[in-house]
Amino acid sequence: MPDLLNPIFILILLAALVAVVLITGAVRRYRIAEPDEAIIVTGRKGKTTVDASGHSFTDLSGQKVVTGGGVFVMPFVQKSFKLSLRSRRLLFNTTAQTKNGITIHAQAVAVIKVGGTEEMIRNAAQRFLSQQEEIESSTQEVLSGSLRGIIGQLTVLDIIHDRKALADAVLQAAEDALTKQGLVVDTLQIQEINDNQNYISNLGVPESAAVQRAAAIANTEAQKAAEQASIEAKKQILEANRVLQLQEAAVRAETDKAVAQAAAAKPLEDAVQRQAIVAQEEITAQRQAELREQQLNADVRKVADAESYRIQVTAEANAKARQVEANAERASREARAEAAKAEGVAEAAVTESRGNAQRTARIAAAEAAKVEGEAEAVATAARGRAEAEAIGARGIAEGEAIEARAKALTENAQVVLAQELLKVMPAVAEAFGKAYASSQITVVSADGTGKLTSDMVGNMATMTQMMKDATGIDLQAIVNATAQGSAAGTAMAKRGQSGPVLVDAPASE
């Protein structure tokens, strides 16, 4: 444990205590200015400074002004004071007479503050440091007096017409007085000017009347122009409507014309098409009639000849075949006779020479077999040739018959058409019969059920007559002609078949 009575320790302790006291005193004596205030330190000696022109002068005021910074105030020999630099708003009213003797009331608003230079701060501090609330009232008196003085130099019209000039004149008049007090005016606005005799109000009456008169005239002219424009617009609308109606009428007329033409074009086109179709049908019908006539001619005119020729050719082929068969049979008999003859010779040889009998018999048998085979081959060949000739004859006959039928069809198409109609007549009659059979019919007649039969036959006859009237084909006449032609062909065929048929017999080998 250190000795507390040691002089060195006591000195150190005293030094530390003095340092603490000095530091605490220095901190307590250091002043820092706010942004909107100034610190004024008094009690120091004068300071020699040099201005911008190079002249030096000594400040004997003994005041130090600090703004926006800090300063150390020596204890016992210096003191510090704070002066507010904030702006202050003043609203004041002034009553004064103008140059032309009119008493008016003016209301103005001003924003003032302590000047920012050290000199102005010292001036303000000398006057308002202990009574800073008096800054507003002092400034108000200065500004009111300056405003009254300026109003007395101007007329009402000057004041009313140029308030900015009035405010500038007031600031200029009060500037010297305020500068001496360390104050400055940031802004000054003349808010309101009026009087008790309505002088200012009446000043605008002539102008207002003139303005109203001009406004009335302008309104009248505007109404007149508006009415004229409305009339012109209506005229233009009417003209546009007229043009539109004319155009619509023209369009409707053109449309109606086109519609009428289209409506007429379709029947006309249909008529033209029908005419073309009818013409084509006439050509087709004429061609078909020609074809039918050719077919009927071929069928009717050549059928009999073709049938007769076919019968004749068939008969000739059959006769030739029979002749060939007869010749073959004769050859066969001759071969067998030769075989028998050979066999007799062989037997005689056996009788003559029994030693050679067996050999001779075998030779004879072989020869007989050979002869018989040759005879059979000749007969078979003859039959084949006969059959081939018969088949060829039949083919030629059938081809000639088909050609004759085609020629008959070409020459007489109407008859062929009638034949085709005759083919379907049984089906038509059957349809008539089915119609009567499937219906519940009550016959009221003295003839009884025979009346129904006669009616059916009459209907068929009526249909035949209708076909004759419609197509020009007489089925009754064609039926009769067909029957006659068939009878004639049959008779010719019979005559040709019963007549002699001469066929040259082939030479025997």
XYZ file of C-alpha atoms in Angstrom:
509
model
C 0.000 0.000 0.000
C 1.523 3.354 -1.105
C 2.291 5.946 1.468
C -0.524 8.503 1.368
C 1.671 11.151 2.990
C 4.247 10.885 0.272
C 4.689 14.392 -1.250
C 4.883 13.039 -4.766
C 1.599 11.248 -4.428
C 0.020 14.368 -2.986
C 1.293 16.444 -5.896
C -0.040 13.964 -8.417
C -3.391 13.932 -6.730
C -3.557 17.705 -6.641
C -2.545 17.906 -10.305
C -5.280 15.482 -11.261
C -7.810 17.380 -9.232
C -6.786 20.662 -10.847
C -7.007 19.058 -14.295
C -10.514 17.816 -13.587
C -11.573 21.219 -12.335
C -10.035 22.927 -15.350
C -11.646 20.525 -17.794
C -15.006 20.846 -16.097
C -14.722 24.620 -16.082
C -13.668 24.677 -19.728
C -16.632 22.541 -20.700
C -18.990 24.685 -18.714
C -17.572 27.863 -20.237
C -17.651 26.692 -23.888
C -20.681 28.016 -25.757
C -22.086 26.637 -29.062
C -24.483 28.720 -31.154
C -27.691 27.216 -32.601
C -28.366 27.662 -36.346
C -30.955 30.424 -35.685
C -29.121 32.310 -32.968
C -25.984 34.340 -32.369
C -23.709 34.315 -29.290
C -22.403 37.691 -28.214
C -19.331 37.633 -25.949
C -18.461 40.796 -24.064
C -15.449 41.831 -21.924
C -12.574 41.401 -24.387
C -10.248 43.996 -25.863
C -10.789 45.709 -29.188
C -9.727 43.942 -32.336
C -7.932 45.483 -35.308
C -9.307 44.336 -38.690
C -8.673 45.223 -42.336
C -11.650 45.777 -44.640
C -11.906 44.938 -48.344
C -10.489 48.304 -49.407
C -7.340 47.725 -47.328
C -8.166 50.197 -44.553
C -7.575 48.983 -40.990
C -9.716 49.915 -38.037
C -9.967 48.856 -34.407
C -13.180 47.506 -32.895
C -13.512 49.172 -29.570
C -16.927 47.712 -28.799
C -15.507 44.845 -26.891
C -18.118 42.476 -28.358
C -17.497 39.222 -30.154
C -20.281 37.790 -32.315
C -20.370 34.039 -33.017
C -22.907 32.452 -35.437
C -22.997 28.787 -36.399
C -19.980 27.896 -34.249
C -18.612 27.778 -30.699
C -16.597 30.052 -28.421
C -14.844 29.701 -25.074
C -15.912 32.303 -22.529
C -13.205 33.172 -20.129
C -14.407 33.007 -16.563
C -14.523 36.173 -14.504
C -13.517 38.403 -17.445
C -16.116 37.596 -20.162
C -19.852 37.002 -20.458
C -21.955 35.454 -23.236
C -25.457 36.352 -24.448
C -27.778 34.740 -27.052
C -29.765 36.666 -29.658
C -32.399 34.904 -31.771
C -31.987 35.220 -35.523
C -35.334 33.583 -36.429
C -37.841 35.219 -38.793
C -40.839 37.020 -37.432
C -44.157 37.590 -39.216
C -45.909 40.932 -38.781
C -49.500 41.758 -39.788
C -50.340 45.464 -39.521
C -53.043 47.905 -40.679
C -52.538 51.542 -41.650
C -55.003 54.349 -42.333
C -53.721 57.244 -44.462
C -54.763 59.840 -46.983
C -53.673 59.583 -50.564
C -52.283 62.320 -52.711
C -55.792 63.231 -53.910
C -57.161 63.382 -50.323
C -58.918 60.009 -50.149
C -58.614 58.217 -46.839
C -57.888 54.543 -47.342
C -57.148 51.572 -45.161
C -54.188 49.376 -46.075
C -53.399 45.938 -44.664
C -49.909 44.490 -45.113
C -47.843 41.519 -43.946
C -44.049 41.501 -43.496
C -41.412 38.915 -42.563
C -38.481 40.397 -40.580
C -35.407 39.139 -38.746
C -32.098 40.295 -37.251
C -29.475 40.936 -39.934
C -26.774 38.344 -40.544
C -23.697 40.597 -40.296
C -21.789 41.111 -37.048
C -22.497 44.837 -37.142
C -26.251 44.365 -37.489
C -26.216 41.682 -34.782
C -24.375 44.124 -32.446
C -26.900 46.877 -33.349
C -29.821 44.571 -32.647
C -28.173 43.316 -29.454
C -27.648 46.865 -28.235
C -31.363 47.617 -28.755
C -33.268 44.354 -28.231
C -30.986 41.856 -26.362
C -32.854 42.189 -23.081
C -36.268 42.744 -24.737
C -36.324 40.705 -27.948
C -40.140 40.691 -27.984
C -40.013 44.400 -28.821
C -38.527 43.666 -32.238
C -42.042 43.061 -33.750
C -43.618 46.222 -32.339
C -40.640 48.428 -33.240
C -40.525 47.094 -36.777
C -44.312 47.461 -37.119
C -44.126 51.132 -36.201
C -41.329 51.767 -38.680
C -43.140 49.963 -41.507
C -46.509 51.592 -40.732
C -44.951 55.043 -40.779
C -43.156 54.340 -44.045
C -46.405 52.973 -45.570
C -48.378 56.074 -44.551
C -45.706 58.330 -46.013
C -45.668 56.488 -49.338
C -49.509 56.411 -49.528
C -49.548 60.199 -49.123
C -47.315 60.507 -52.180
C -49.500 58.383 -54.472
C -53.028 58.482 -55.830
C -55.573 55.761 -55.256
C -55.227 54.573 -58.803
C -51.427 54.345 -58.469
C -51.777 52.377 -55.259
C -54.377 50.030 -56.702
C -52.693 49.515 -60.025
C -49.157 48.831 -58.738
C -49.021 47.294 -55.280
C -45.547 45.906 -55.835
C -44.210 49.416 -56.452
C -45.896 50.514 -53.227
C -44.263 47.680 -51.265
C -40.833 48.401 -52.765
C -41.166 52.082 -51.896
C -42.093 51.225 -48.296
C -39.063 48.921 -47.947
C -36.785 51.556 -49.380
C -38.150 54.201 -47.007
C -37.801 51.937 -43.934
C -34.460 50.437 -44.846
C -32.247 53.017 -43.161
C -34.206 52.969 -39.912
C -34.315 49.182 -39.779
C -30.635 48.824 -40.652
C -29.678 51.030 -37.761
C -31.675 48.724 -35.518
C -29.939 45.669 -37.002
C -33.130 44.424 -38.690
C -33.934 43.442 -42.270
C -37.261 42.794 -44.034
C -37.340 39.584 -46.070
C -40.726 40.262 -47.723
C -43.511 42.830 -47.642
C -46.920 42.251 -49.228
C -49.865 44.694 -49.477
C -52.803 42.403 -48.827
C -55.841 44.710 -48.915
C -56.739 48.333 -49.732
C -60.218 49.788 -49.122
C -62.038 52.931 -47.976
C -65.200 53.862 -46.099
C -66.785 55.989 -48.867
C -66.754 53.208 -51.515
C -64.452 55.390 -53.567
C -62.386 52.473 -54.703
C -65.511 50.484 -55.472
C -66.951 53.351 -57.508
C -63.737 53.730 -59.445
C -64.546 50.583 -61.259
C -68.170 51.488 -62.016
C -67.516 53.288 -65.360
C -65.063 50.687 -66.350
C -67.383 47.997 -65.115
C -70.285 49.565 -67.024
C -68.151 49.825 -70.110
C -67.060 46.283 -69.608
C -70.645 45.171 -69.045
C -71.761 47.116 -72.100
C -69.003 45.604 -74.137
C -69.871 42.254 -72.655
C -73.548 42.728 -73.555
C -72.581 43.761 -77.067
C -70.218 40.869 -77.273
C -72.933 38.551 -75.988
C -75.376 39.931 -78.537
C -72.848 39.579 -81.294
C -71.978 36.151 -80.057
C -75.645 35.154 -79.950
C -76.137 36.639 -83.402
C -73.099 34.811 -84.689
C -74.249 31.672 -82.919
C -77.724 31.959 -84.431
C -76.236 32.669 -87.837
C -73.906 29.733 -87.431
C -76.858 27.628 -86.279
C -78.860 28.711 -89.333
C -75.927 27.950 -91.604
C -75.426 24.646 -89.864
C -79.122 23.812 -90.271
C -78.902 24.791 -93.940
C -75.879 22.589 -94.363
C -77.649 19.782 -92.531
C -80.732 20.198 -94.731
C -78.554 20.280 -97.834
C -76.638 17.252 -96.630
C -79.928 15.479 -95.864
C -81.228 16.403 -99.323
C -78.077 15.106 -100.976
C -78.222 12.016 -98.792
C -81.874 11.411 -99.657
C -81.114 11.881 -103.353
C -78.225 9.478 -103.077
C -80.365 7.025 -101.134
C -83.106 7.350 -103.749
C -80.552 6.781 -106.508
C -79.131 3.808 -104.655
C -82.622 2.419 -104.032
C -83.515 2.939 -107.695
C -80.319 1.259 -108.787
C -80.856 -1.497 -106.239
C -84.476 -1.983 -107.316
C -83.343 -2.040 -110.920
C -80.651 -4.587 -110.101
C -83.148 -6.623 -108.061
C -85.676 -6.473 -110.893
C -83.003 -7.440 -113.392
C -81.877 -10.238 -111.104
C -85.486 -11.344 -110.596
C -86.065 -11.249 -114.350
C -82.685 -12.773 -115.101
C -83.422 -15.948 -113.195
C -86.647 -16.802 -115.072
C -84.954 -15.738 -118.310
C -81.949 -17.871 -117.524
C -84.248 -20.707 -116.491
C -86.155 -20.305 -119.759
C -82.897 -20.287 -121.729
C -81.697 -23.320 -119.816
C -85.017 -25.071 -120.320
C -84.908 -24.179 -124.018
C -81.386 -25.554 -124.255
C -82.445 -28.643 -122.324
C -85.502 -29.086 -124.553
C -83.351 -28.657 -127.655
C -80.845 -31.158 -126.317
C -83.652 -33.509 -125.354
C -85.098 -33.133 -128.840
C -81.721 -33.999 -130.343
C -81.366 -36.885 -127.902
C -84.909 -38.055 -128.570
C -84.341 -37.811 -132.320
C -81.115 -39.749 -131.991
C -82.785 -42.311 -129.755
C -85.678 -42.575 -132.222
C -83.198 -43.133 -135.032
C -81.400 -45.740 -132.981
C -84.690 -47.415 -132.063
C -85.735 -47.341 -135.711
C -82.436 -48.888 -136.780
C -82.674 -51.508 -134.049
C -86.276 -52.325 -134.957
C -85.391 -52.535 -138.639
C -82.526 -54.858 -137.843
C -84.656 -56.992 -135.537
C -87.777 -57.200 -137.678
C -86.422 -57.254 -141.203
C -83.485 -59.591 -140.662
C -84.720 -61.851 -137.937
C -86.540 -64.173 -140.335
C -83.639 -64.382 -142.805
C -81.140 -64.912 -140.050
C -83.202 -67.647 -138.482
C -83.718 -69.350 -141.846
C -80.041 -69.134 -142.652
C -79.136 -70.509 -139.244
C -81.503 -73.454 -139.712
C -80.110 -74.155 -143.170
C -76.495 -74.003 -142.031
C -77.283 -76.169 -139.033
C -78.992 -78.715 -141.281
C -76.044 -78.762 -143.659
C -73.628 -79.184 -140.771
C -75.686 -82.020 -139.339
C -75.899 -83.713 -142.753
C -72.179 -83.369 -143.254
C -71.561 -84.776 -139.809
C -73.828 -87.730 -140.558
C -72.017 -88.339 -143.868
C -68.674 -88.255 -142.092
C -69.967 -90.699 -139.516
C -71.256 -92.974 -142.328
C -67.907 -92.898 -144.078
C -66.168 -93.674 -140.808
C -68.505 -96.593 -140.199
C -67.890 -97.896 -143.737
C -64.154 -97.680 -143.237
C -64.519 -99.552 -139.991
C -66.490 -102.312 -141.684
C -63.916 -102.582 -144.440
C -61.161 -102.818 -141.886
C -62.968 -105.556 -140.053
C -63.532 -107.356 -143.362
C -59.854 -107.149 -144.162
C -59.105 -108.484 -140.732
C -61.454 -111.387 -141.264
C -59.887 -112.084 -144.623
C -56.458 -112.045 -143.095
C -57.640 -114.353 -140.377
C -58.924 -116.831 -143.059
C -55.629 -116.711 -144.875
C -53.874 -117.386 -141.618
C -56.044 -120.391 -140.920
C -55.309 -121.745 -144.419
C -51.636 -121.268 -143.805
C -51.956 -123.138 -140.517
C -53.621 -125.972 -142.376
C -50.815 -125.967 -144.887
C -48.065 -125.712 -142.337
C -48.866 -126.754 -138.850
C -45.316 -126.105 -137.767
C -45.647 -122.463 -138.527
C -49.263 -122.184 -137.364
C -48.492 -120.529 -134.098
C -46.222 -117.918 -135.659
C -48.625 -117.272 -138.484
C -51.505 -116.865 -136.031
C -49.559 -114.295 -134.003
C -48.654 -112.384 -137.142
C -52.218 -112.462 -138.331
C -53.486 -111.257 -134.978
C -50.967 -108.464 -135.003
C -51.868 -107.467 -138.479
C -55.539 -107.574 -137.584
C -54.960 -105.406 -134.543
C -52.957 -103.002 -136.654
C -55.611 -102.800 -139.297
C -58.323 -102.390 -136.684
C -56.354 -99.618 -134.972
C -55.782 -97.840 -138.228
C -59.462 -98.137 -139.034
C -60.413 -96.809 -135.614
C -57.971 -93.903 -136.010
C -59.404 -93.060 -139.377
C -62.901 -93.155 -137.928
C -61.892 -90.990 -134.957
C -60.188 -88.466 -137.223
C -63.219 -88.385 -139.437
C -65.518 -87.811 -136.483
C -63.226 -85.060 -135.153
C -63.157 -83.322 -138.479
C -66.912 -83.606 -138.730
C -67.450 -82.191 -135.240
C -64.996 -79.362 -135.908
C -66.661 -78.522 -139.151
C -70.058 -78.642 -137.459
C -68.899 -76.359 -134.632
C -67.357 -73.964 -137.130
C -70.514 -73.998 -139.186
C -72.621 -73.294 -136.099
C -70.299 -70.444 -135.043
C -70.453 -68.922 -138.494
C -74.211 -69.317 -138.508
C -74.562 -67.709 -135.072
C -72.228 -64.849 -136.045
C -74.143 -64.243 -139.220
C -77.377 -64.392 -137.226
C -76.057 -61.812 -134.725
C -74.853 -59.597 -137.570
C -78.227 -59.941 -139.253
C -79.993 -59.068 -135.997
C -77.796 -55.993 -135.536
C -78.532 -54.928 -139.074
C -82.225 -55.490 -138.485
C -82.034 -53.371 -135.302
C -80.336 -50.616 -137.258
C -82.905 -50.629 -140.036
C -86.073 -50.859 -137.950
C -85.573 -49.401 -134.447
C -89.277 -48.789 -133.931
C -90.128 -52.450 -134.266
C -87.367 -53.392 -131.813
C -88.707 -50.830 -129.365
C -92.118 -52.370 -129.804
C -90.637 -55.786 -129.053
C -89.062 -54.418 -125.880
C -92.434 -52.976 -124.937
C -94.033 -56.348 -125.579
C -91.496 -57.927 -123.206
C -92.591 -55.698 -120.331
C -96.315 -55.982 -121.121
C -96.716 -59.142 -118.976
C -95.170 -57.298 -116.010
C -97.553 -54.389 -116.592
C -100.509 -56.741 -116.758
C -99.318 -58.442 -113.576
C -99.101 -55.038 -111.858
C -102.665 -54.290 -112.975
C -103.780 -57.630 -111.603
C -102.005 -57.071 -108.261
C -103.641 -53.663 -107.948
C -107.063 -55.237 -108.405
C -106.200 -58.171 -106.193
C -104.959 -56.093 -103.235
C -107.949 -53.719 -103.236
C -111.380 -54.106 -101.731
C -113.537 -53.467 -104.821
C -117.307 -53.448 -104.896
C -118.678 -54.012 -108.414
C -122.122 -52.682 -109.158
C -123.061 -54.083 -112.560
C -125.511 -56.446 -114.197
C -122.573 -58.405 -115.669
C -121.295 -59.480 -112.264
C -117.605 -60.281 -111.802
C -117.180 -60.463 -115.575
C -117.430 -56.691 -115.553
C -114.168 -56.498 -113.581
C -112.378 -58.713 -116.119
C -113.673 -56.695 -119.047
C -112.589 -53.496 -117.288
C -109.068 -54.856 -116.827
C -108.879 -55.819 -120.516
C -110.257 -52.416 -121.430
C -107.637 -50.734 -119.265
C -104.873 -52.627 -121.075
C -106.350 -51.598 -124.426
C -106.619 -48.017 -123.207
C -102.963 -48.093 -122.108
C -101.961 -49.443 -125.551
C -103.855 -46.601 -127.216
C -102.220 -44.051 -124.825
C -98.778 -45.400 -125.725
C -99.640 -45.097 -129.407
C -100.781 -41.479 -128.890
C -97.705 -40.603 -126.821
C -94.960 -42.396 -128.789
C -96.537 -43.129 -132.158
C -95.899 -46.888 -131.720
C -98.857 -49.182 -132.545
C -98.300 -52.288 -130.434
C -101.278 -54.104 -131.979
C -99.954 -53.689 -135.513
C -96.458 -54.707 -134.473
C -97.773 -57.813 -132.683
C -99.636 -58.861 -135.810
C -96.602 -58.214 -138.041
C -94.345 -60.143 -135.667
C -96.694 -63.106 -135.665
C -96.822 -63.111 -139.452
C -93.021 -62.863 -139.731
C -92.516 -65.716 -137.253
C -94.938 -67.928 -139.217
C -93.164 -67.158 -142.474
C -89.748 -67.896 -140.996
C -90.947 -71.187 -139.534
C -92.368 -72.245 -142.896
C -89.129 -71.389 -144.692
C -87.125 -73.319 -142.146
C -89.316 -76.365 -142.540
C -88.997 -76.224 -146.317
C -85.248 -75.951 -146.119
C -85.005 -78.845 -143.635
C -87.232 -81.231 -145.655
C -85.398 -80.602 -148.940
C -82.470 -82.697 -150.142
C -79.115 -81.830 -148.734
C -76.184 -82.772 -150.890
C -72.895 -83.340 -149.079
C -69.779 -84.665 -150.784
C -68.480 -87.711 -148.991
C -64.770 -87.622 -148.209
C -62.558 -90.109 -150.051
C -61.633 -93.176 -148.068
C -58.004 -93.709 -147.297
